[in-house]
PDB file of C-alpha atoms in Angstrom:
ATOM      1  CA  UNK A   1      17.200  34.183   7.204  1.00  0.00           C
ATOM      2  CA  UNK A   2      17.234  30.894   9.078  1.00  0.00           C
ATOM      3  CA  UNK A   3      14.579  30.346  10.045  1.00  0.00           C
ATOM      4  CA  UNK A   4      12.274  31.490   7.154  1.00  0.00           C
ATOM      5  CA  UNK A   5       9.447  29.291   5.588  1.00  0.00           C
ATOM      6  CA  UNK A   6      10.310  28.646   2.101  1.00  0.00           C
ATOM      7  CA  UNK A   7       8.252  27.191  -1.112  1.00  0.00           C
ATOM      8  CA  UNK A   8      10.655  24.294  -0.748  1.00  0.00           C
ATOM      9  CA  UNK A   9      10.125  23.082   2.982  1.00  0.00           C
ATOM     10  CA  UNK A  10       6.244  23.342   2.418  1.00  0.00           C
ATOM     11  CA  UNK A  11       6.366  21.124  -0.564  1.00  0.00           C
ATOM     12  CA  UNK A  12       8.482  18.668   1.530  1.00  0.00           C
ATOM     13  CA  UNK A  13       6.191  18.467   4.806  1.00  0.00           C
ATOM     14  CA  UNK A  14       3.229  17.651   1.922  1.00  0.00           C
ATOM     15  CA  UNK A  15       4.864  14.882   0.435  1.00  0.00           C
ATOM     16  CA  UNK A  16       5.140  13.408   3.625  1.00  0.00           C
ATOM     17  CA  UNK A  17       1.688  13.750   4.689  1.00  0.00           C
ATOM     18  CA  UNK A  18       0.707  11.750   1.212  1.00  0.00           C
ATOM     19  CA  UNK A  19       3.389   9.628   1.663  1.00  0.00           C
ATOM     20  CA  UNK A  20       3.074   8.418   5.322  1.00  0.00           C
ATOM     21  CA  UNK A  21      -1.130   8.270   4.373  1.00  0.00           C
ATOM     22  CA  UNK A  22      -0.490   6.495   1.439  1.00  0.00           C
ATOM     23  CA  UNK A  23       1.628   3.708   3.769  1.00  0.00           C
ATOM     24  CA  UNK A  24      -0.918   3.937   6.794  1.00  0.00           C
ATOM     25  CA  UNK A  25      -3.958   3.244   4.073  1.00  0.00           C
ATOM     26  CA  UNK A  26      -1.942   0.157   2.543  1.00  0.00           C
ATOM     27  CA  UNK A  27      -0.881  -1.065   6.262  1.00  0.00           C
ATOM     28  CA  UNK A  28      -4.511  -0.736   8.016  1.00  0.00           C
ATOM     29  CA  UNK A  29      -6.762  -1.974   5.348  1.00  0.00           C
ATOM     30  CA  UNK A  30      -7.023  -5.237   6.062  1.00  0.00           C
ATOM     31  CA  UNK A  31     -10.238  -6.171   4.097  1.00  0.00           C
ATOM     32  CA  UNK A  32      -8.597  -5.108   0.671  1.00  0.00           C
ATOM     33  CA  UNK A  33      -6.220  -7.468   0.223  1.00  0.00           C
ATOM     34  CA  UNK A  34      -8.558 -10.372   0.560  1.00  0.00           C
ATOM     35  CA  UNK A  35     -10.703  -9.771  -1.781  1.00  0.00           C
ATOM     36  CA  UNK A  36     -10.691  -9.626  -5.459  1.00  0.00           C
ATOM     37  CA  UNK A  37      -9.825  -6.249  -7.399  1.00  0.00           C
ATOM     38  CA  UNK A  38     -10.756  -5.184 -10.732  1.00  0.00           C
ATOM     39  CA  UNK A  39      -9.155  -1.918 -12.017  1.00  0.00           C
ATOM     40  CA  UNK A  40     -11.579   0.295 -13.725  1.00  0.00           C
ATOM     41  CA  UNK A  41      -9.630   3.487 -14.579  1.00  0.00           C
ATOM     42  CA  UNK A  42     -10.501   5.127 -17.355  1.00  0.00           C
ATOM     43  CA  UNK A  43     -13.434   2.932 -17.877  1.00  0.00           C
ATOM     44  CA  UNK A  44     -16.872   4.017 -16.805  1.00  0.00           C
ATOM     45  CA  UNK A  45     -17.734   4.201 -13.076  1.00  0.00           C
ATOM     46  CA  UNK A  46     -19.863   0.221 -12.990  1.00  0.00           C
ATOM     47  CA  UNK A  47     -18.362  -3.025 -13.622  1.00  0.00           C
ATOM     48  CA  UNK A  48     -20.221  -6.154 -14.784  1.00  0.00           C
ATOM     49  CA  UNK A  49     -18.489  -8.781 -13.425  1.00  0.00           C
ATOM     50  CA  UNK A  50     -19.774 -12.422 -15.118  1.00  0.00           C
ATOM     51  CA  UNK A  51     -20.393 -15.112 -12.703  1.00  0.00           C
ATOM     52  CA  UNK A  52     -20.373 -18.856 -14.542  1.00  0.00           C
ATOM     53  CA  UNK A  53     -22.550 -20.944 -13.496  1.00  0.00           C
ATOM     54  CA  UNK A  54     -21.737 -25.000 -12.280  1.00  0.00           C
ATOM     55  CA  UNK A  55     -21.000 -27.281 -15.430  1.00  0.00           C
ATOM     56  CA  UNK A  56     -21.009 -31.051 -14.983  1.00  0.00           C
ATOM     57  CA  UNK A  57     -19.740 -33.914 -17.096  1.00  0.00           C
ATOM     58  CA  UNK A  58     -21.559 -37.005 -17.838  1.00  0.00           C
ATOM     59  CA  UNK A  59     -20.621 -40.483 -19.048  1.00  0.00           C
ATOM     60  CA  UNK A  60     -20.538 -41.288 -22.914  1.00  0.00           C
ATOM     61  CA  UNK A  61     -21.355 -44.476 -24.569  1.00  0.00           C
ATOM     62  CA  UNK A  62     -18.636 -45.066 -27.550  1.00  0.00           C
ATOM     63  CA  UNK A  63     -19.783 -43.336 -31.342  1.00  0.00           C
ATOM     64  CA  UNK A  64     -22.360 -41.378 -29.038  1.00  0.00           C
ATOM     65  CA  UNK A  65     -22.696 -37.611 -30.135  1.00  0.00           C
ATOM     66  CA  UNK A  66     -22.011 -34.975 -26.956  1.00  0.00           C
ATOM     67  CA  UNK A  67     -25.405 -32.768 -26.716  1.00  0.00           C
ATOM     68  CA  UNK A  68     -24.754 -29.222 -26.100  1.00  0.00           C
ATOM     69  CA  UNK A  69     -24.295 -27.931 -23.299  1.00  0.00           C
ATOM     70  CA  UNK A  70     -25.791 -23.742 -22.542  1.00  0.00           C
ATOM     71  CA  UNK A  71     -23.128 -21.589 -20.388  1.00  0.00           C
ATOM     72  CA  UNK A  72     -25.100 -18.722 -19.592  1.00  0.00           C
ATOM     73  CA  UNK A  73     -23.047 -16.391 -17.281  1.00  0.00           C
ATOM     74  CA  UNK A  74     -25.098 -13.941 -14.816  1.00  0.00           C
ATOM     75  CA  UNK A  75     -23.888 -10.541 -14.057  1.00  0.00           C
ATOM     76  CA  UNK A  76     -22.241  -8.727 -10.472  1.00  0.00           C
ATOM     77  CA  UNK A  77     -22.971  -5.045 -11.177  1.00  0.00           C
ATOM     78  CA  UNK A  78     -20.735  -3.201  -9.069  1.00  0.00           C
ATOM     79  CA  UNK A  79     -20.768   0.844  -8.830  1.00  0.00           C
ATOM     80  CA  UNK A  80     -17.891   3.382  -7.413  1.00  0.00           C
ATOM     81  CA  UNK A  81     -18.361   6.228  -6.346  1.00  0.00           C
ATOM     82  CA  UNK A  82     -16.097   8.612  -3.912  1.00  0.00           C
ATOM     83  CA  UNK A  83     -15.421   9.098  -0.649  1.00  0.00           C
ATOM     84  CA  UNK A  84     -13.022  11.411   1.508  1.00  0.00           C
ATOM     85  CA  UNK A  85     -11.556  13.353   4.119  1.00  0.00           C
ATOM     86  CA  UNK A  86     -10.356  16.871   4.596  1.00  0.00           C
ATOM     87  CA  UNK A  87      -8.757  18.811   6.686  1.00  0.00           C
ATOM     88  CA  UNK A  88      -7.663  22.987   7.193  1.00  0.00           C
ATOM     89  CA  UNK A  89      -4.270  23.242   8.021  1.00  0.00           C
ATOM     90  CA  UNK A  90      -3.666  26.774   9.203  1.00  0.00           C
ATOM     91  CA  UNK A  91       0.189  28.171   8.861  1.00  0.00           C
ATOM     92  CA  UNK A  92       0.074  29.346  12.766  1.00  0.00           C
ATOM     93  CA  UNK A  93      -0.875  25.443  13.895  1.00  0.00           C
ATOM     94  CA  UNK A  94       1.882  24.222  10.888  1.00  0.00           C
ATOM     95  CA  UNK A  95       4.621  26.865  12.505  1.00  0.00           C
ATOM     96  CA  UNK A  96       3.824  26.195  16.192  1.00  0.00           C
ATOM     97  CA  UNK A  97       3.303  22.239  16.315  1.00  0.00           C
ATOM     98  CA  UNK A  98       5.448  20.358  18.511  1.00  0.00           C
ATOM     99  CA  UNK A  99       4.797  16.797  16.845  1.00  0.00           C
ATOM    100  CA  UNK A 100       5.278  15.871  13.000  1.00  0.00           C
ATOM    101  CA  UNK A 101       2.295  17.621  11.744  1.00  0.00           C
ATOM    102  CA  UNK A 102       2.638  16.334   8.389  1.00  0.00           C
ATOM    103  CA  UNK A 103       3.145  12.386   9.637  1.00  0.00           C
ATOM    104  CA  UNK A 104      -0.006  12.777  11.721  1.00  0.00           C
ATOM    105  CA  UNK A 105      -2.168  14.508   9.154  1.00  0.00           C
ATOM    106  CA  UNK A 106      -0.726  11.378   6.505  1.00  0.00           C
ATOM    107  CA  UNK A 107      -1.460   8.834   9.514  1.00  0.00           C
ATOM    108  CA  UNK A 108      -5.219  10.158  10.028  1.00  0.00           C
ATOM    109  CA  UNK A 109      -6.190  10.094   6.940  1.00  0.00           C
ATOM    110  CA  UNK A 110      -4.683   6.620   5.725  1.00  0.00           C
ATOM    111  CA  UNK A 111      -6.786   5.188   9.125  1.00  0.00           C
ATOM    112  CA  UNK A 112      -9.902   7.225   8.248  1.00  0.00           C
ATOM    113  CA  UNK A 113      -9.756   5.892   4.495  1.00  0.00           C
ATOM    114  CA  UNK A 114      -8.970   2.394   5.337  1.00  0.00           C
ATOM    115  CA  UNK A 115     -11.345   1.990   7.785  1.00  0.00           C
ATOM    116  CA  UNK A 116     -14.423   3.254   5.169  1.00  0.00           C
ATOM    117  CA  UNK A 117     -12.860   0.790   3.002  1.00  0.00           C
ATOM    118  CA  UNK A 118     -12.940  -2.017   5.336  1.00  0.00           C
ATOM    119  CA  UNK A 119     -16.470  -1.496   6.694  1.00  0.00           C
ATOM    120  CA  UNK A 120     -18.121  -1.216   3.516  1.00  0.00           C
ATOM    121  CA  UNK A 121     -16.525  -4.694   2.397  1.00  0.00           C
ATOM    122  CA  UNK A 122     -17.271  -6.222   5.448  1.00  0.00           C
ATOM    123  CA  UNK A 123     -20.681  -5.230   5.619  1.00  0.00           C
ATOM    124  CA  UNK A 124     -20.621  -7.970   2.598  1.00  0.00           C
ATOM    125  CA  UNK A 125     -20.928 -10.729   4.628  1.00  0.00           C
ATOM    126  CA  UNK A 126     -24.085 -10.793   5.529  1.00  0.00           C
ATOM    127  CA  UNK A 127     -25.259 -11.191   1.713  1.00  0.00           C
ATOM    128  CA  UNK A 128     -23.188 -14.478   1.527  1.00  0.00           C
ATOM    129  CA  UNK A 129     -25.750 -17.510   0.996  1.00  0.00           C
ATOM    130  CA  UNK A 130     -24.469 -19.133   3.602  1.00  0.00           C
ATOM    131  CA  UNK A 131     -24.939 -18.083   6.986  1.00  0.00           C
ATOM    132  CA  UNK A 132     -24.525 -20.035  10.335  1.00  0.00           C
ATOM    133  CA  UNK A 133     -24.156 -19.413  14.084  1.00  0.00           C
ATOM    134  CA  UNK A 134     -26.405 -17.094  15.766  1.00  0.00           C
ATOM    135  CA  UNK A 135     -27.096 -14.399  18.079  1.00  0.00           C
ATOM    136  CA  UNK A 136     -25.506 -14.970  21.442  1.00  0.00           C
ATOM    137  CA  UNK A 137     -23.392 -17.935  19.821  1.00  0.00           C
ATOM    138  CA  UNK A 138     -19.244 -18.095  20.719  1.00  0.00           C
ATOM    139  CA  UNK A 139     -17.429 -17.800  18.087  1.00  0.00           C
ATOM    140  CA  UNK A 140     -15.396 -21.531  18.129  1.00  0.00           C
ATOM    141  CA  UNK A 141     -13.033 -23.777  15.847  1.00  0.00           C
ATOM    142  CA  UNK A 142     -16.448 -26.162  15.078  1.00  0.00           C
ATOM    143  CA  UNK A 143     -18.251 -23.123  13.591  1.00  0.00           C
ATOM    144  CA  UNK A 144     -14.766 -22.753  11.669  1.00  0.00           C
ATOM    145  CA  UNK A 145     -15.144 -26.376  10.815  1.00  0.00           C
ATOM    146  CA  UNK A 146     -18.673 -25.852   9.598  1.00  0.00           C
ATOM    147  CA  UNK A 147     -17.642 -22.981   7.048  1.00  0.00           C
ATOM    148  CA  UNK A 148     -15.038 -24.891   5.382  1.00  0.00           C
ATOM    149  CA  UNK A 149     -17.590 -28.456   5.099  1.00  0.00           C
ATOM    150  CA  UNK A 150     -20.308 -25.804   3.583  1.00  0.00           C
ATOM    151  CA  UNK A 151     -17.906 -24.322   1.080  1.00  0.00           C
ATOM    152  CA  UNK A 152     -16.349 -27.800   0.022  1.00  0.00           C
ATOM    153  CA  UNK A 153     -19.738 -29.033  -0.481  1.00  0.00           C
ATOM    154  CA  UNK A 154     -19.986 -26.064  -2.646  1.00  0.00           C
ATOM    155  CA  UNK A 155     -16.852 -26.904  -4.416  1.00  0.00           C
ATOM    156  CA  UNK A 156     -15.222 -23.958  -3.163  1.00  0.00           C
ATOM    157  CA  UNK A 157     -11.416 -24.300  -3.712  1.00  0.00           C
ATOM    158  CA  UNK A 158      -8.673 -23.023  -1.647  1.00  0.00           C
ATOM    159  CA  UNK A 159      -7.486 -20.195  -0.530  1.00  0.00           C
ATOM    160  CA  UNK A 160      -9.806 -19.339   2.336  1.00  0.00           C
ATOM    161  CA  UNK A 161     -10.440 -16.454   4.725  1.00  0.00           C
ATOM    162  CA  UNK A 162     -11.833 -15.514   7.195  1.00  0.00           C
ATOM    163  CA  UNK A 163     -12.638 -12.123   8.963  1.00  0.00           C
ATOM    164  CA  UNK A 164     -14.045 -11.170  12.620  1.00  0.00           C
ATOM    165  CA  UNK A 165     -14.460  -8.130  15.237  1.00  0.00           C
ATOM    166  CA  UNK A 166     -12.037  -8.779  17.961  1.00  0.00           C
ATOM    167  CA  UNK A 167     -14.394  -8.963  20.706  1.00  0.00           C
ATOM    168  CA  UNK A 168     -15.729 -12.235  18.835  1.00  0.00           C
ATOM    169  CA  UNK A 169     -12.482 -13.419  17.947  1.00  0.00           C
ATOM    170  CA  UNK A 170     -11.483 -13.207  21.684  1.00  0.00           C
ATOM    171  CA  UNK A 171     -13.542 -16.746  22.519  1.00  0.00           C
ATOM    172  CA  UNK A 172     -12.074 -18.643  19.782  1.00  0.00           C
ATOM    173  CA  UNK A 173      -8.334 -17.317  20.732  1.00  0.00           C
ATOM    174  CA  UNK A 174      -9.237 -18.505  24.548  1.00  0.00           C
ATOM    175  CA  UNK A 175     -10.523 -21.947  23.142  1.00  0.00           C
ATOM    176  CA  UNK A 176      -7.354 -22.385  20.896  1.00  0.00           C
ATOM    177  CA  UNK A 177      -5.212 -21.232  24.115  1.00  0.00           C
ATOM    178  CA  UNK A 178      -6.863 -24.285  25.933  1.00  0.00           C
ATOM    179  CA  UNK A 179      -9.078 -21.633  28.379  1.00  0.00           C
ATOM    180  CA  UNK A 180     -12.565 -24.035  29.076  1.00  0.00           C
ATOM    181  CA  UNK A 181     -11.225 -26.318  25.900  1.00  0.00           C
ATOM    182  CA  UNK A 182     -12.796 -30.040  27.214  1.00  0.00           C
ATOM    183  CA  UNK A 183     -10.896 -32.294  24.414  1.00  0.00           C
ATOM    184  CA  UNK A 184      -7.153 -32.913  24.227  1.00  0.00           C
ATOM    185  CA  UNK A 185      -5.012 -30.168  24.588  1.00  0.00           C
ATOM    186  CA  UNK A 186      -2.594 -31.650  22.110  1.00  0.00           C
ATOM    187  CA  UNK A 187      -5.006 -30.615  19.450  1.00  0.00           C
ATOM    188  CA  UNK A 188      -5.047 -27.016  20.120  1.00  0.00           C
ATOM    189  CA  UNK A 189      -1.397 -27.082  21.800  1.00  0.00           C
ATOM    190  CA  UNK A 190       0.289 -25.911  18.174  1.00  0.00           C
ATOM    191  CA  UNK A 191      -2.561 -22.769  17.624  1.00  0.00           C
ATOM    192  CA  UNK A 192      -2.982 -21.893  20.962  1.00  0.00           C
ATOM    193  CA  UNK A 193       0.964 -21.295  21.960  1.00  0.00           C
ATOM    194  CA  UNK A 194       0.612 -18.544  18.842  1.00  0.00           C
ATOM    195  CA  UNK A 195      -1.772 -17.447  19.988  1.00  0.00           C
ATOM    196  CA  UNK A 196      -0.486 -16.698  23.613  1.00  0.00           C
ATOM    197  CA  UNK A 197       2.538 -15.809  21.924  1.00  0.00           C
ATOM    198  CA  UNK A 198       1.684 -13.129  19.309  1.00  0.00           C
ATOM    199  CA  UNK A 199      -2.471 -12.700  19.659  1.00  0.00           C
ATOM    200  CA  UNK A 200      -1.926 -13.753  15.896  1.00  0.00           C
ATOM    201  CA  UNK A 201      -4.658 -16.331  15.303  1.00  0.00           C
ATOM    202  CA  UNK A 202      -2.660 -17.924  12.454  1.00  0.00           C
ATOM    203  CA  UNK A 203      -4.600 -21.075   9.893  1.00  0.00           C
ATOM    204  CA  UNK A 204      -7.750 -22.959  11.318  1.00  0.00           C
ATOM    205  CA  UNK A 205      -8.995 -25.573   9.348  1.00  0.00           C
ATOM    206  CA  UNK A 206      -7.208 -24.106   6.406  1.00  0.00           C
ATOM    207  CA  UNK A 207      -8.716 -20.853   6.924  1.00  0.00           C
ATOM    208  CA  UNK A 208      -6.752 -17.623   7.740  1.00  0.00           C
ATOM    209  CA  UNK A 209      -8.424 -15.769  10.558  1.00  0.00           C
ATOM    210  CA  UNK A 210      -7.777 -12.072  10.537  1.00  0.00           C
ATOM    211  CA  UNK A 211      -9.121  -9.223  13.347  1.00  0.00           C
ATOM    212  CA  UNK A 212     -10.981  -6.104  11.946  1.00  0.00           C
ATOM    213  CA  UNK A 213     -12.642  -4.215  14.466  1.00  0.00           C
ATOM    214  CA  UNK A 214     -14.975  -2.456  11.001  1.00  0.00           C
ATOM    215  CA  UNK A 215     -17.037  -5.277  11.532  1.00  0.00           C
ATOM    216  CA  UNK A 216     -20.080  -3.567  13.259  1.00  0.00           C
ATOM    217  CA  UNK A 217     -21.646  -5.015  16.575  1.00  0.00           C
ATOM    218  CA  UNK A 218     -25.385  -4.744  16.802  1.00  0.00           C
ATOM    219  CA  UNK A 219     -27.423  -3.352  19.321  1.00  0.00           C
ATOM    220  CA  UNK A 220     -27.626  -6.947  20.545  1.00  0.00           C
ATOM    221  CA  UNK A 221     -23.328  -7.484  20.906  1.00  0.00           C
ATOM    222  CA  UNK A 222     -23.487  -9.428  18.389  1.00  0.00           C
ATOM    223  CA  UNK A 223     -21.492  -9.076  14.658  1.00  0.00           C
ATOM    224  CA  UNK A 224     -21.476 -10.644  11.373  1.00  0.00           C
ATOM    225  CA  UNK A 225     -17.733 -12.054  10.400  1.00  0.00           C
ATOM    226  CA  UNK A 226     -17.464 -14.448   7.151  1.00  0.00           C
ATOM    227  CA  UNK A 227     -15.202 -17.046   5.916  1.00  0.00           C
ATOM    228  CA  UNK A 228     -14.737 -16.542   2.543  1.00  0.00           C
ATOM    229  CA  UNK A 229     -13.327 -17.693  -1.058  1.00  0.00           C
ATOM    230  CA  UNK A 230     -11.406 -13.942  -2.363  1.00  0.00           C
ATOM    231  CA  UNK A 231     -13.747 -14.571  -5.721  1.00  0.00           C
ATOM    232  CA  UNK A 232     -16.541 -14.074  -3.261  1.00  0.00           C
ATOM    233  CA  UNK A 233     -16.051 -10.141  -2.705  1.00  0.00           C
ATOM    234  CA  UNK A 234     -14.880  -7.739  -5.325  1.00  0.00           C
ATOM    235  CA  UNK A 235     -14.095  -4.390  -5.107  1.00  0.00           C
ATOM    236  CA  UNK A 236     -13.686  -2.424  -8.135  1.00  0.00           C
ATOM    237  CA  UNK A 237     -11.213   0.795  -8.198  1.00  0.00           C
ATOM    238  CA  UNK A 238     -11.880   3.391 -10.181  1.00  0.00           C
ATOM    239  CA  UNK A 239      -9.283   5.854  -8.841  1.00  0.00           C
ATOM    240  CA  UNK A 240      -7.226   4.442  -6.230  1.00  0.00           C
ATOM    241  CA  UNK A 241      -6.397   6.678  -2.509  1.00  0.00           C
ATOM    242  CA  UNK A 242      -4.733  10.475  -3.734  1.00  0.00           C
ATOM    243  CA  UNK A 243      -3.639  13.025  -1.488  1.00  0.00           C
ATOM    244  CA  UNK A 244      -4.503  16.715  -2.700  1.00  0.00           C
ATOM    245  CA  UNK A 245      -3.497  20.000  -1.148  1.00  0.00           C
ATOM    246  CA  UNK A 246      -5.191  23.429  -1.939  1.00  0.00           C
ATOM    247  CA  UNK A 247      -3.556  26.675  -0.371  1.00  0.00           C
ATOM    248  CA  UNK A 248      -6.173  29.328   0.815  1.00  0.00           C
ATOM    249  CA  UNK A 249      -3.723  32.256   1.226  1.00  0.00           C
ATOM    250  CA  UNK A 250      -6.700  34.558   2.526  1.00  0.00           C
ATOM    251  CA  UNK A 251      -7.027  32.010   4.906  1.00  0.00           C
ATOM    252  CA  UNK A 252      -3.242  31.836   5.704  1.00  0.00           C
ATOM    253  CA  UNK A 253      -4.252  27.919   5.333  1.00  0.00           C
ATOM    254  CA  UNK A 254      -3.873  24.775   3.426  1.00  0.00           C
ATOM    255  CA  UNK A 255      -6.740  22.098   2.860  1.00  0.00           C
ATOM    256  CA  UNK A 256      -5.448  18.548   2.368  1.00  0.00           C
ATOM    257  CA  UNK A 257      -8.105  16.276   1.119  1.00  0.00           C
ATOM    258  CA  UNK A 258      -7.985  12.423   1.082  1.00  0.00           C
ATOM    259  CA  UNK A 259      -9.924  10.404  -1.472  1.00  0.00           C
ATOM    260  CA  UNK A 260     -10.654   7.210  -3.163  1.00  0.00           C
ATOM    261  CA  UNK A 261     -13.168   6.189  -5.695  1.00  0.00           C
ATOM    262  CA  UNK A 262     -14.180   2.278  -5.554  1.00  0.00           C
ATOM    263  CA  UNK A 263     -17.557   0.442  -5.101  1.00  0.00           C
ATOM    264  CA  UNK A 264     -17.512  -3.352  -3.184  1.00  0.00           C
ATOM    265  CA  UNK A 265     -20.254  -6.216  -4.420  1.00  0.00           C
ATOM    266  CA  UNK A 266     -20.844  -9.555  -3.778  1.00  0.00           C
ATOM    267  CA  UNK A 267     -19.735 -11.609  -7.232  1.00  0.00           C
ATOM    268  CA  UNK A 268     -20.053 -15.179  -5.729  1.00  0.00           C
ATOM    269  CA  UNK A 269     -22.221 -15.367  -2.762  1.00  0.00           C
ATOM    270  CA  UNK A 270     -21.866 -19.262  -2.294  1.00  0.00           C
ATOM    271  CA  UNK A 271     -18.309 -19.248  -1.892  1.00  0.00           C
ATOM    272  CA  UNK A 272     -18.637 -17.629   1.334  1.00  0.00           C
ATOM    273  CA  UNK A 273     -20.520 -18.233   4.883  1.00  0.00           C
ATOM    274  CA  UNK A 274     -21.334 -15.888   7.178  1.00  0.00           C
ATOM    275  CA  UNK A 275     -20.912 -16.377  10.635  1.00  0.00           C
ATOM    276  CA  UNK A 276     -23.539 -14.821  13.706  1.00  0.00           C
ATOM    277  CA  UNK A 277     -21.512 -14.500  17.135  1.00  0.00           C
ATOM    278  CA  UNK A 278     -21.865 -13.373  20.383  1.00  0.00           C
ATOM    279  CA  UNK A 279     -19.367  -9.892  20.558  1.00  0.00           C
ATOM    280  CA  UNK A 280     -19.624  -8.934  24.341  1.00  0.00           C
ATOM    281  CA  UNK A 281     -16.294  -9.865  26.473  1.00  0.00           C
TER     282      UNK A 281
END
């Protein structure tokens, strides 16, 4: 029979749905990737994460003995536990679908999973020590500016980030794009033609702005974004995003479920700033 549904195409359309969530989860999660990871499979489910503190060097006189010098590290605890997604996936919807079931199952679930991951990182950033800007502020280079001069005078080394909702992002883009900018344009000229050019808001001040629209906007329109050291943030993975399926033949279904088992923590919170802005367009 032609036309028959066989062991074999079933077990291909579910290998596409994990593989096409599995790409969607790596492609979305924005937040991941700047941050720092520590694997913790097969370990227990917390991390202790030591955090050094600030050792300085002093002048010695010639023949004078060194004193000793205490290097008591602190401790990040950081927890995992699970989260998911699931879905029924009856055989009449599978049979009758006119679109790629299995790629927009995959897609769904990589979006929903990335998105958890990204809000519970960025909901960090208000922890940071740091914090400038305010309610009702734009978001603008010179608050950029600021957050690098407060991490340098941390002695916060390179590489930094930073992260923002889109609606705050929008102000600085239309600064950089010379839109109400009062100095030279020349300054801006470079940034802002990227800008125009991709909506890509490329390096400011040494910092690499990225968009996440995770980053929740009060009741007020205003959200928390953060420029940020990656040693700042850590998330620790204890079982990394899986794609299951379970057929229910009463059911004359399948449920695909979508999970990942991590925990996120602040490890450093001076080596990043948070940053108040106005969110409303």
């Amino acid at each position: 029979m032609a036309n028959e549904t066989t062991s074999s195409t079933l077990s291909e359309l579910y290998t596409e749905i994990i593989q096409e969530a599995i790409f969607t989860f790596q492609e979305t999660s924005v937040m991941r990737p700047l941050v720092t990871t520590y694997n913790i499979s097969g370990q227990g489910k917390q991390i202790a994460v030591p955090v050094y503190p600030a050792i300085s060097a002093a002048a010695i006189a010639e023949g004078t003995d060194l004193s000793n010098t205490a290097v008591n590290p602190t401790e990040a605890t950081i927890t995992a536990s699970e989260i998911g997604v699931m879905t029924t996936l009856t055989d009449l919807g599978r049979d009758s679908a006119s679109r790629n079931v299995a790629a927009d199952i995959g897609k769904l679930f990589g979006d929903a999973i990335a998105d958890k991951v990204d809000t519970d990182i960025a909901g960090l950033f208000s922890s940071f020590s740091s914090d400038i800007g305010s309610a009702g502020t734009e978001l603008t280079p010179e608050l950029i500016f600021k957050a690098v001069a407060t991490l340098r005078a941390n002695n916060v080394p390179a590489p930094y980030y930073g992260v923002f909702n889109p609606k705050a992002a929008f102000n600085l883009k239309k600064v950089l794009t010379n839109a109400g900018y009062t100095t030279s344009s020349n300054a801006v000229s470079e940034l802002g033609n990227e800008a125009l050019r991709s909506g890509y808001i490329a390096t400011v001040a040494g910092v690499q702005i990225f968009e996440n629209s995770n980053i929740a906007i009060d009741q007020y329109d205003d959200a928390i974004g953060g420029v940020f050291h990656p040693v700042s943030l850590g998330l620790a993975m204890k079982e990394d995003f899986k794609v299951e399926t379970q057929r229910d033949a009463s059911l004359r279904a399948t449920e695909i479920v979508a999970t990942i088992t991590k925990g996120q923590g602040v490890v450093k919170s001076d080596y990043g700033v948070a940053i108040t802005t106005d969110a409303a367009l």
